Amino acid sequence: MRRSVPVAVTATITSAGLLLAGCSGGGTSGSSGEANAATKGIVNASDAKGGTLNYAMSDSPESFDPGNTYYAFVYNFSRLYARSLTAFKAAPGAKGNELTPDLAESMGKSSDGGKTWTYKIRKGLKYDDGSAITSQDVKYAVERSNFARDTLSLGPNYFQQFLKDNDDGYKGPYKDKSKAGLKSIETPDDQTIVFHLKKAFAEFDYLVSAPQTAPVPQDKDKGADYTKHVVSSGAYKFQDYQEGKQLTLVRNPHWDAKTDPLRKQLPDKIVLRLKVAQSTIDKDLLAGNTQVDMAGKGVDAQTQAQLLTNSKEKGNTDNALGQRLNYMAINTNVAPFDNVECRKAVEYAVDKKAVQTSLGGPIRGDLASTVLPTDIAGYQKYDLYPQKYSGDKLDLTEAKKHWDKCGAGKTNTTILARNDRQEEVDAATSVIDSLKKIGVNAKIQQYPTSKYFSDYAGVPKFNKKNNVGLMMMQWGADFPTGYGYLQQILHGKAISQSGNSNLSELDDPQINKLLDDAVANPDKAAREKEYAEIDKKAMEQAAIVPLTYFKVLNYRSPKATNLVSTSAYSGQYDYLNIGVKK
């Protein structure tokens, strides 16, 4: 989902990607006090109710609105108060990539060669005010999240790209005076919703696992202000939200376990403290005062060193892959990087070993050479821009050769990074040092995670105006397939004017067509071959400099129950059913 953990969207030492569901079913019990136990099973499995579960985060999310977010940790956390049509099973590792119905009674029924998908939502579902949840509310949720982009611009735009009557000029529910809504989403009754697509989409069940399908009652929608008090369809509801400070969730009295096979509603209260220094979060985790670091990006460098040299505390860590890549996007629309030879020179010039060190070393991820991470089906090992070292010194022969072909000479550019992610800033600083050696003078500009995509890196006009040629990025799969990983960072139609995740602004007709054709193919093995081909085509364009295949190092609180790390959330813990140990 997704952008760096922070889908969307989404580079720090974080974890995050798409979704996963509660701790009911799937997975075995892991052993507390054993390193990586939560990557193998559910640690401290328990149905014990009561207590207050404490989360903390070093920044504040762009939004808690399920339809207006693209960070994996918000996708994960929002499932406490918002239910999507499908969800991921609670299971460790790759098993957590398996889908299961959530709001829907069953997986989607496909017809018309994969262009029509029908879902029946469960009966008896209620919001936190006791009113009924209907299929019309799911339709409205999709309309507002994908078509009112001038108001809600932060989430992905898959539905906008694929729904059949998108080209009719529908501007979203806030500007739809007829109130007719999209013709391509039908709701023949209160339990049925039908999606009509322009073309076949073999992976549509994954798409509706996004929180954009969480129902929104139209009469309670406040547009951009909906984030302040989301109407709950999940096991918890908003009690109090102090923007930038704290969010408190309490039990939803109208949630019914009989209509929800995934959630357990264990704690009495869930408190999320915002804008807490990462070093403080780490100390509170070790002391037991905080049970979960919501951003899931892992401990800071000082805490990492402390944990890895203490055998007892190391036993409370989980080091997991997360379908995620740390990379640097090269802006193909900003000179001189609109020249592919200039981009190839950068591919050779960036000292990846130095960057890996700045990101936390090999425990935070192996050196990368592909767009697809190693744990996404379709990954194939290759390196179009192999780097040669003499000792610790990078050989710049190929870099200089391509820079000469590029003809840019001495050039100035700007590189962006997130100021609340020290590892990302350190990585950007390392890149600056590397590029000086071929004649590129890069100046770093730092912005907060909460505004990185909405106001800066994800705004093409800002980048053009400010000569932004390079952007630090971390990306995780929106859903665990090659399409779910590649589409939003490579397809031309994914480029948006705010909240953009295709930071390279790559719009290559061949790559676009390959992506469109691949996802329509009902043959899974054939799709995976096509994803491998797309990966290689993208690297030929040199629009992305892969840095490391992201791994997270999370501290697992002994005072929390039902902790399980899963690929579906980039190695984060599944937040749906964490409880408090008595």
mmCIF file with all atom_site columns, N, CA, C and O in Angstrom, residues 171-208:
data_model
loop_
_atom_site.group_PDB
_atom_site.id
_atom_site.type_symbol
_atom_site.label_atom_id
_atom_site.label_alt_id
_atom_site.label_comp_id
_atom_site.label_asym_id
_atom_site.label_entity_id
_atom_site.label_seq_id
_atom_site.pdbx_PDB_ins_code
_atom_site.Cartn_x
_atom_site.Cartn_y
_atom_site.Cartn_z
_atom_site.occupancy
_atom_site.B_iso_or_equiv
_atom_site.pdbx_formal_charge
_atom_site.auth_seq_id
_atom_site.auth_comp_id
_atom_site.auth_asym_id
_atom_site.auth_atom_id
_atom_site.pdbx_PDB_model_num
ATOM 1   N N  . LYS A 1 171 ? -16.646 13.735  -11.522 1.00 0.00 ? 171 LYS A N  1
ATOM 2   C CA . LYS A 1 171 ? -15.745 14.525  -10.688 1.00 0.00 ? 171 LYS A CA 1
ATOM 3   C C  . LYS A 1 171 ? -15.859 14.195  -9.200  1.00 0.00 ? 171 LYS A C  1
ATOM 4   O O  . LYS A 1 171 ? -15.352 14.938  -8.359  1.00 0.00 ? 171 LYS A O  1
ATOM 5   N N  . GLY A 1 172 ? -16.529 13.089  -8.879  1.00 0.00 ? 172 GLY A N  1
ATOM 6   C CA . GLY A 1 172 ? -16.644 12.716  -7.485  1.00 0.00 ? 172 GLY A CA 1
ATOM 7   C C  . GLY A 1 172 ? -17.913 13.228  -6.845  1.00 0.00 ? 172 GLY A C  1
ATOM 8   O O  . GLY A 1 172 ? -18.591 14.112  -7.379  1.00 0.00 ? 172 GLY A O  1
ATOM 9   N N  . PRO A 1 173 ? -18.267 12.700  -5.680  1.00 0.00 ? 173 PRO A N  1
ATOM 10  C CA . PRO A 1 173 ? -19.567 13.006  -5.056  1.00 0.00 ? 173 PRO A CA 1
ATOM 11  C C  . PRO A 1 173 ? -19.721 14.450  -4.597  1.00 0.00 ? 173 PRO A C  1
ATOM 12  O O  . PRO A 1 173 ? -20.844 14.949  -4.499  1.00 0.00 ? 173 PRO A O  1
ATOM 13  N N  . TYR A 1 174 ? -18.636 15.151  -4.328  1.00 0.00 ? 174 TYR A N  1
ATOM 14  C CA . TYR A 1 174 ? -18.760 16.527  -3.851  1.00 0.00 ? 174 TYR A CA 1
ATOM 15  C C  . TYR A 1 174 ? -19.187 17.485  -4.968  1.00 0.00 ? 174 TYR A C  1
ATOM 16  O O  . TYR A 1 174 ? -19.709 18.565  -4.689  1.00 0.00 ? 174 TYR A O  1
ATOM 17  N N  . LYS A 1 175 ? -18.939 17.075  -6.214  1.00 0.00 ? 175 LYS A N  1
ATOM 18  C CA . LYS A 1 175 ? -19.309 17.920  -7.359  1.00 0.00 ? 175 LYS A CA 1
ATOM 19  C C  . LYS A 1 175 ? -20.418 17.305  -8.209  1.00 0.00 ? 175 LYS A C  1
ATOM 20  O O  . LYS A 1 175 ? -20.808 17.873  -9.221  1.00 0.00 ? 175 LYS A O  1
ATOM 21  N N  . ASP A 1 176 ? -20.908 16.144  -7.803  1.00 0.00 ? 176 ASP A N  1
ATOM 22  C CA . ASP A 1 176 ? -21.949 15.439  -8.561  1.00 0.00 ? 176 ASP A CA 1
ATOM 23  C C  . ASP A 1 176 ? -23.327 15.967  -8.151  1.00 0.00 ? 176 ASP A C  1
ATOM 24  O O  . ASP A 1 176 ? -23.938 15.484  -7.203  1.00 0.00 ? 176 ASP A O  1
ATOM 25  N N  . LYS A 1 177 ? -23.813 16.953  -8.882  1.00 0.00 ? 177 LYS A N  1
ATOM 26  C CA . LYS A 1 177 ? -25.098 17.575  -8.529  1.00 0.00 ? 177 LYS A CA 1
ATOM 27  C C  . LYS A 1 177 ? -26.275 16.625  -8.739  1.00 0.00 ? 177 LYS A C  1
ATOM 28  O O  . LYS A 1 177 ? -27.305 16.731  -8.072  1.00 0.00 ? 177 LYS A O  1
ATOM 29  N N  . SER A 1 178 ? -26.098 15.660  -9.647  1.00 0.00 ? 178 SER A N  1
ATOM 30  C CA . SER A 1 178 ? -27.191 14.713  -9.907  1.00 0.00 ? 178 SER A CA 1
ATOM 31  C C  . SER A 1 178 ? -27.316 13.678  -8.805  1.00 0.00 ? 178 SER A C  1
ATOM 32  O O  . SER A 1 178 ? -28.352 13.027  -8.654  1.00 0.00 ? 178 SER A O  1
ATOM 33  N N  . LYS A 1 179 ? -26.238 13.503  -8.031  1.00 0.00 ? 179 LYS A N  1
ATOM 34  C CA . LYS A 1 179 ? -26.175 12.502  -6.951  1.00 0.00 ? 179 LYS A CA 1
ATOM 35  C C  . LYS A 1 179 ? -26.350 11.070  -7.477  1.00 0.00 ? 179 LYS A C  1
ATOM 36  O O  . LYS A 1 179 ? -26.625 10.154  -6.711  1.00 0.00 ? 179 LYS A O  1
ATOM 37  N N  . ALA A 1 180 ? -26.149 10.896  -8.783  1.00 0.00 ? 180 ALA A N  1
ATOM 38  C CA . ALA A 1 180 ? -26.326 9.566   -9.383  1.00 0.00 ? 180 ALA A CA 1
ATOM 39  C C  . ALA A 1 180 ? -25.125 8.670   -9.121  1.00 0.00 ? 180 ALA A C  1
ATOM 40  O O  . ALA A 1 180 ? -25.240 7.453   -9.057  1.00 0.00 ? 180 ALA A O  1
ATOM 41  N N  . GLY A 1 181 ? -23.958 9.275   -8.977  1.00 0.00 ? 181 GLY A N  1
ATOM 42  C CA . GLY A 1 181 ? -22.759 8.476   -8.750  1.00 0.00 ? 181 GLY A CA 1
ATOM 43  C C  . GLY A 1 181 ? -22.290 7.771   -10.006 1.00 0.00 ? 181 GLY A C  1
ATOM 44  O O  . GLY A 1 181 ? -22.789 8.001   -11.106 1.00 0.00 ? 181 GLY A O  1
ATOM 45  N N  . LEU A 1 182 ? -21.328 6.908   -9.816  1.00 0.00 ? 182 LEU A N  1
ATOM 46  C CA . LEU A 1 182 ? -20.753 6.172   -10.936 1.00 0.00 ? 182 LEU A CA 1
ATOM 47  C C  . LEU A 1 182 ? -21.702 5.095   -11.447 1.00 0.00 ? 182 LEU A C  1
ATOM 48  O O  . LEU A 1 182 ? -22.220 4.295   -10.666 1.00 0.00 ? 182 LEU A O  1
ATOM 49  N N  . LYS A 1 183 ? -21.884 5.060   -12.756 1.00 0.00 ? 183 LYS A N  1
ATOM 50  C CA . LYS A 1 183 ? -22.704 4.000   -13.353 1.00 0.00 ? 183 LYS A CA 1
ATOM 51  C C  . LYS A 1 183 ? -21.983 2.660   -13.287 1.00 0.00 ? 183 LYS A C  1
ATOM 52  O O  . LYS A 1 183 ? -22.621 1.604   -13.320 1.00 0.00 ? 183 LYS A O  1
ATOM 53  N N  . SER A 1 184 ? -20.668 2.695   -13.221 1.00 0.00 ? 184 SER A N  1
ATOM 54  C CA . SER A 1 184 ? -19.886 1.455   -13.271 1.00 0.00 ? 184 SER A CA 1
ATOM 55  C C  . SER A 1 184 ? -19.843 0.718   -11.935 1.00 0.00 ? 184 SER A C  1
ATOM 56  O O  . SER A 1 184 ? -19.283 -0.370  -11.848 1.00 0.00 ? 184 SER A O  1
ATOM 57  N N  . ILE A 1 185 ? -20.424 1.309   -10.876 1.00 0.00 ? 185 ILE A N  1
ATOM 58  C CA . ILE A 1 185 ? -20.593 0.578   -9.615  1.00 0.00 ? 185 ILE A CA 1
ATOM 59  C C  . ILE A 1 185 ? -22.092 0.501   -9.351  1.00 0.00 ? 185 ILE A C  1
ATOM 60  O O  . ILE A 1 185 ? -22.756 1.519   -9.171  1.00 0.00 ? 185 ILE A O  1
ATOM 61  N N  . GLU A 1 186 ? -22.616 -0.699  -9.347  1.00 0.00 ? 186 GLU A N  1
ATOM 62  C CA . GLU A 1 186 ? -24.051 -0.910  -9.130  1.00 0.00 ? 186 GLU A CA 1
ATOM 63  C C  . GLU A 1 186 ? -24.292 -1.479  -7.735  1.00 0.00 ? 186 GLU A C  1
ATOM 64  O O  . GLU A 1 186 ? -23.490 -2.269  -7.230  1.00 0.00 ? 186 GLU A O  1
ATOM 65  N N  . THR A 1 187 ? -25.413 -1.067  -7.139  1.00 0.00 ? 187 THR A N  1
ATOM 66  C CA . THR A 1 187 ? -25.835 -1.608  -5.844  1.00 0.00 ? 187 THR A CA 1
ATOM 67  C C  . THR A 1 187 ? -27.308 -1.997  -5.953  1.00 0.00 ? 187 THR A C  1
ATOM 68  O O  . THR A 1 187 ? -28.195 -1.258  -5.511  1.00 0.00 ? 187 THR A O  1
ATOM 69  N N  . PRO A 1 188 ? -27.593 -3.161  -6.563  1.00 0.00 ? 188 PRO A N  1
ATOM 70  C CA . PRO A 1 188 ? -28.985 -3.572  -6.784  1.00 0.00 ? 188 PRO A CA 1
ATOM 71  C C  . PRO A 1 188 ? -29.785 -3.765  -5.500  1.00 0.00 ? 188 PRO A C  1
ATOM 72  O O  . PRO A 1 188 ? -31.012 -3.701  -5.513  1.00 0.00 ? 188 PRO A O  1
ATOM 73  N N  . ASP A 1 189 ? -29.091 -4.016  -4.382  1.00 0.00 ? 189 ASP A N  1
ATOM 74  C CA . ASP A 1 189 ? -29.755 -4.076  -3.078  1.00 0.00 ? 189 ASP A CA 1
ATOM 75  C C  . ASP A 1 189 ? -28.734 -3.692  -2.021  1.00 0.00 ? 189 ASP A C  1
ATOM 76  O O  . ASP A 1 189 ? -27.573 -3.433  -2.319  1.00 0.00 ? 189 ASP A O  1
ATOM 77  N N  . ASP A 1 190 ? -29.170 -3.658  -0.767  1.00 0.00 ? 190 ASP A N  1
ATOM 78  C CA . ASP A 1 190 ? -28.307 -3.161  0.304   1.00 0.00 ? 190 ASP A CA 1
ATOM 79  C C  . ASP A 1 190 ? -27.120 -4.064  0.611   1.00 0.00 ? 190 ASP A C  1
ATOM 80  O O  . ASP A 1 190 ? -26.191 -3.646  1.313   1.00 0.00 ? 190 ASP A O  1
ATOM 81  N N  . GLN A 1 191 ? -27.149 -5.304  0.107   1.00 0.00 ? 191 GLN A N  1
ATOM 82  C CA . GLN A 1 191 ? -26.051 -6.234  0.379   1.00 0.00 ? 191 GLN A CA 1
ATOM 83  C C  . GLN A 1 191 ? -25.142 -6.471  -0.829  1.00 0.00 ? 191 GLN A C  1
ATOM 84  O O  . GLN A 1 191 ? -24.093 -7.085  -0.684  1.00 0.00 ? 191 GLN A O  1
ATOM 85  N N  . THR A 1 192 ? -25.519 -6.006  -2.004  1.00 0.00 ? 192 THR A N  1
ATOM 86  C CA . THR A 1 192 ? -24.792 -6.365  -3.219  1.00 0.00 ? 192 THR A CA 1
ATOM 87  C C  . THR A 1 192 ? -24.106 -5.155  -3.840  1.00 0.00 ? 192 THR A C  1
ATOM 88  O O  . THR A 1 192 ? -24.704 -4.089  -3.962  1.00 0.00 ? 192 THR A O  1
ATOM 89  N N  . ILE A 1 193 ? -22.847 -5.349  -4.233  1.00 0.00 ? 193 ILE A N  1
ATOM 90  C CA . ILE A 1 193 ? -22.121 -4.312  -4.959  1.00 0.00 ? 193 ILE A CA 1
ATOM 91  C C  . ILE A 1 193 ? -21.416 -4.952  -6.151  1.00 0.00 ? 193 ILE A C  1
ATOM 92  O O  . ILE A 1 193 ? -20.805 -6.022  -6.031  1.00 0.00 ? 193 ILE A O  1
ATOM 93  N N  . VAL A 1 194 ? -21.562 -4.307  -7.311  1.00 0.00 ? 194 VAL A N  1
ATOM 94  C CA . VAL A 1 194 ? -21.027 -4.848  -8.560  1.00 0.00 ? 194 VAL A CA 1
ATOM 95  C C  . VAL A 1 194 ? -20.112 -3.803  -9.198  1.00 0.00 ? 194 VAL A C  1
ATOM 96  O O  . VAL A 1 194 ? -20.516 -2.652  -9.413  1.00 0.00 ? 194 VAL A O  1
ATOM 97  N N  . PHE A 1 195 ? -18.877 -4.204  -9.506  1.00 0.00 ? 195 PHE A N  1
ATOM 98  C CA . PHE A 1 195 ? -17.905 -3.322  -10.156 1.00 0.00 ? 195 PHE A CA 1
ATOM 99  C C  . PHE A 1 195 ? -17.762 -3.713  -11.621 1.00 0.00 ? 195 PHE A C  1
ATOM 100 O O  . PHE A 1 195 ? -17.459 -4.872  -11.933 1.00 0.00 ? 195 PHE A O  1
ATOM 101 N N  . HIS A 1 196 ? -17.953 -2.758  -12.522 1.00 0.00 ? 196 HIS A N  1
ATOM 102 C CA . HIS A 1 196 ? -17.776 -2.981  -13.964 1.00 0.00 ? 196 HIS A CA 1
ATOM 103 C C  . HIS A 1 196 ? -16.500 -2.275  -14.408 1.00 0.00 ? 196 HIS A C  1
ATOM 104 O O  . HIS A 1 196 ? -16.377 -1.050  -14.284 1.00 0.00 ? 196 HIS A O  1
ATOM 105 N N  . LEU A 1 197 ? -15.557 -3.046  -14.929 1.00 0.00 ? 197 LEU A N  1
ATOM 106 C CA . LEU A 1 197 ? -14.245 -2.526  -15.290 1.00 0.00 ? 197 LEU A CA 1
ATOM 107 C C  . LEU A 1 197 ? -14.096 -2.352  -16.796 1.00 0.00 ? 197 LEU A C  1
ATOM 108 O O  . LEU A 1 197 ? -14.775 -3.013  -17.589 1.00 0.00 ? 197 LEU A O  1
ATOM 109 N N  . LYS A 1 198 ? -13.170 -1.498  -17.192 1.00 0.00 ? 198 LYS A N  1
ATOM 110 C CA . LYS A 1 198 ? -12.880 -1.293  -18.613 1.00 0.00 ? 198 LYS A CA 1
ATOM 111 C C  . LYS A 1 198 ? -12.227 -2.517  -19.224 1.00 0.00 ? 198 LYS A C  1
ATOM 112 O O  . LYS A 1 198 ? -12.409 -2.816  -20.398 1.00 0.00 ? 198 LYS A O  1
ATOM 113 N N  . LYS A 1 199 ? -11.408 -3.181  -18.417 1.00 0.00 ? 199 LYS A N  1
ATOM 114 C CA . LYS A 1 199 ? -10.653 -4.337  -18.904 1.00 0.00 ? 199 LYS A CA 1
ATOM 115 C C  . LYS A 1 199 ? -10.533 -5.349  -17.773 1.00 0.00 ? 199 LYS A C  1
ATOM 116 O O  . LYS A 1 199 ? -10.770 -5.034  -16.604 1.00 0.00 ? 199 LYS A O  1
ATOM 117 N N  . ALA A 1 200 ? -10.173 -6.543  -18.139 1.00 0.00 ? 200 ALA A N  1
ATOM 118 C CA . ALA A 1 200 ? -10.048 -7.615  -17.149 1.00 0.00 ? 200 ALA A CA 1
ATOM 119 C C  . ALA A 1 200 ? -8.992  -7.268  -16.104 1.00 0.00 ? 200 ALA A C  1
ATOM 120 O O  . ALA A 1 200 ? -7.952  -6.681  -16.412 1.00 0.00 ? 200 ALA A O  1
ATOM 121 N N  . PHE A 1 201 ? -9.276  -7.642  -14.864 1.00 0.00 ? 201 PHE A N  1
ATOM 122 C CA . PHE A 1 201 ? -8.364  -7.398  -13.743 1.00 0.00 ? 201 PHE A CA 1
ATOM 123 C C  . PHE A 1 201 ? -8.371  -8.661  -12.897 1.00 0.00 ? 201 PHE A C  1
ATOM 124 O O  . PHE A 1 201 ? -9.211  -8.831  -12.009 1.00 0.00 ? 201 PHE A O  1
ATOM 125 N N  . ALA A 1 202 ? -7.422  -9.547  -13.154 1.00 0.00 ? 202 ALA A N  1
ATOM 126 C CA . ALA A 1 202 ? -7.418  -10.865 -12.523 1.00 0.00 ? 202 ALA A CA 1
ATOM 127 C C  . ALA A 1 202 ? -7.159  -10.809 -11.020 1.00 0.00 ? 202 ALA A C  1
ATOM 128 O O  . ALA A 1 202 ? -7.462  -11.761 -10.303 1.00 0.00 ? 202 ALA A O  1
ATOM 129 N N  . GLU A 1 203 ? -6.617  -9.704  -10.531 1.00 0.00 ? 203 GLU A N  1
ATOM 130 C CA . GLU A 1 203 ? -6.239  -9.594  -9.122  1.00 0.00 ? 203 GLU A CA 1
ATOM 131 C C  . GLU A 1 203 ? -7.157  -8.649  -8.344  1.00 0.00 ? 203 GLU A C  1
ATOM 132 O O  . GLU A 1 203 ? -6.765  -8.052  -7.341  1.00 0.00 ? 203 GLU A O  1
ATOM 133 N N  . PHE A 1 204 ? -8.404  -8.528  -8.780  1.00 0.00 ? 204 PHE A N  1
ATOM 134 C CA . PHE A 1 204 ? -9.307  -7.537  -8.196  1.00 0.00 ? 204 PHE A CA 1
ATOM 135 C C  . PHE A 1 204 ? -9.610  -7.795  -6.719  1.00 0.00 ? 204 PHE A C  1
ATOM 136 O O  . PHE A 1 204 ? -9.809  -6.851  -5.949  1.00 0.00 ? 204 PHE A O  1
ATOM 137 N N  . ASP A 1 205 ? -9.624  -9.052  -6.295  1.00 0.00 ? 205 ASP A N  1
ATOM 138 C CA . ASP A 1 205 ? -9.858  -9.355  -4.877  1.00 0.00 ? 205 ASP A CA 1
ATOM 139 C C  . ASP A 1 205 ? -8.802  -8.683  -3.994  1.00 0.00 ? 205 ASP A C  1
ATOM 140 O O  . ASP A 1 205 ? -9.087  -8.316  -2.849  1.00 0.00 ? 205 ASP A O  1
ATOM 141 N N  . TYR A 1 206 ? -7.587  -8.560  -4.511  1.00 0.00 ? 206 TYR A N  1
ATOM 142 C CA . TYR A 1 206 ? -6.545  -7.849  -3.763  1.00 0.00 ? 206 TYR A CA 1
ATOM 143 C C  . TYR A 1 206 ? -6.857  -6.360  -3.694  1.00 0.00 ? 206 TYR A C  1
ATOM 144 O O  . TYR A 1 206 ? -6.673  -5.714  -2.656  1.00 0.00 ? 206 TYR A O  1
ATOM 145 N N  . LEU A 1 207 ? -7.335  -5.812  -4.795  1.00 0.00 ? 207 LEU A N  1
ATOM 146 C CA . LEU A 1 207 ? -7.586  -4.377  -4.850  1.00 0.00 ? 207 LEU A CA 1
ATOM 147 C C  . LEU A 1 207 ? -8.622  -3.945  -3.815  1.00 0.00 ? 207 LEU A C  1
ATOM 148 O O  . LEU A 1 207 ? -8.481  -2.906  -3.171  1.00 0.00 ? 207 LEU A O  1
ATOM 149 N N  . VAL A 1 208 ? -9.664  -4.764  -3.618  1.00 0.00 ? 208 VAL A N  1
ATOM 150 C CA . VAL A 1 208 ? -10.725 -4.371  -2.682  1.00 0.00 ? 208 VAL A CA 1
ATOM 151 C C  . VAL A 1 208 ? -10.356 -4.652  -1.232  1.00 0.00 ? 208 VAL A C  1
ATOM 152 O O  . VAL A 1 208 ? -11.151 -4.406  -0.325  1.00 0.00 ? 208 VAL A O  1
#
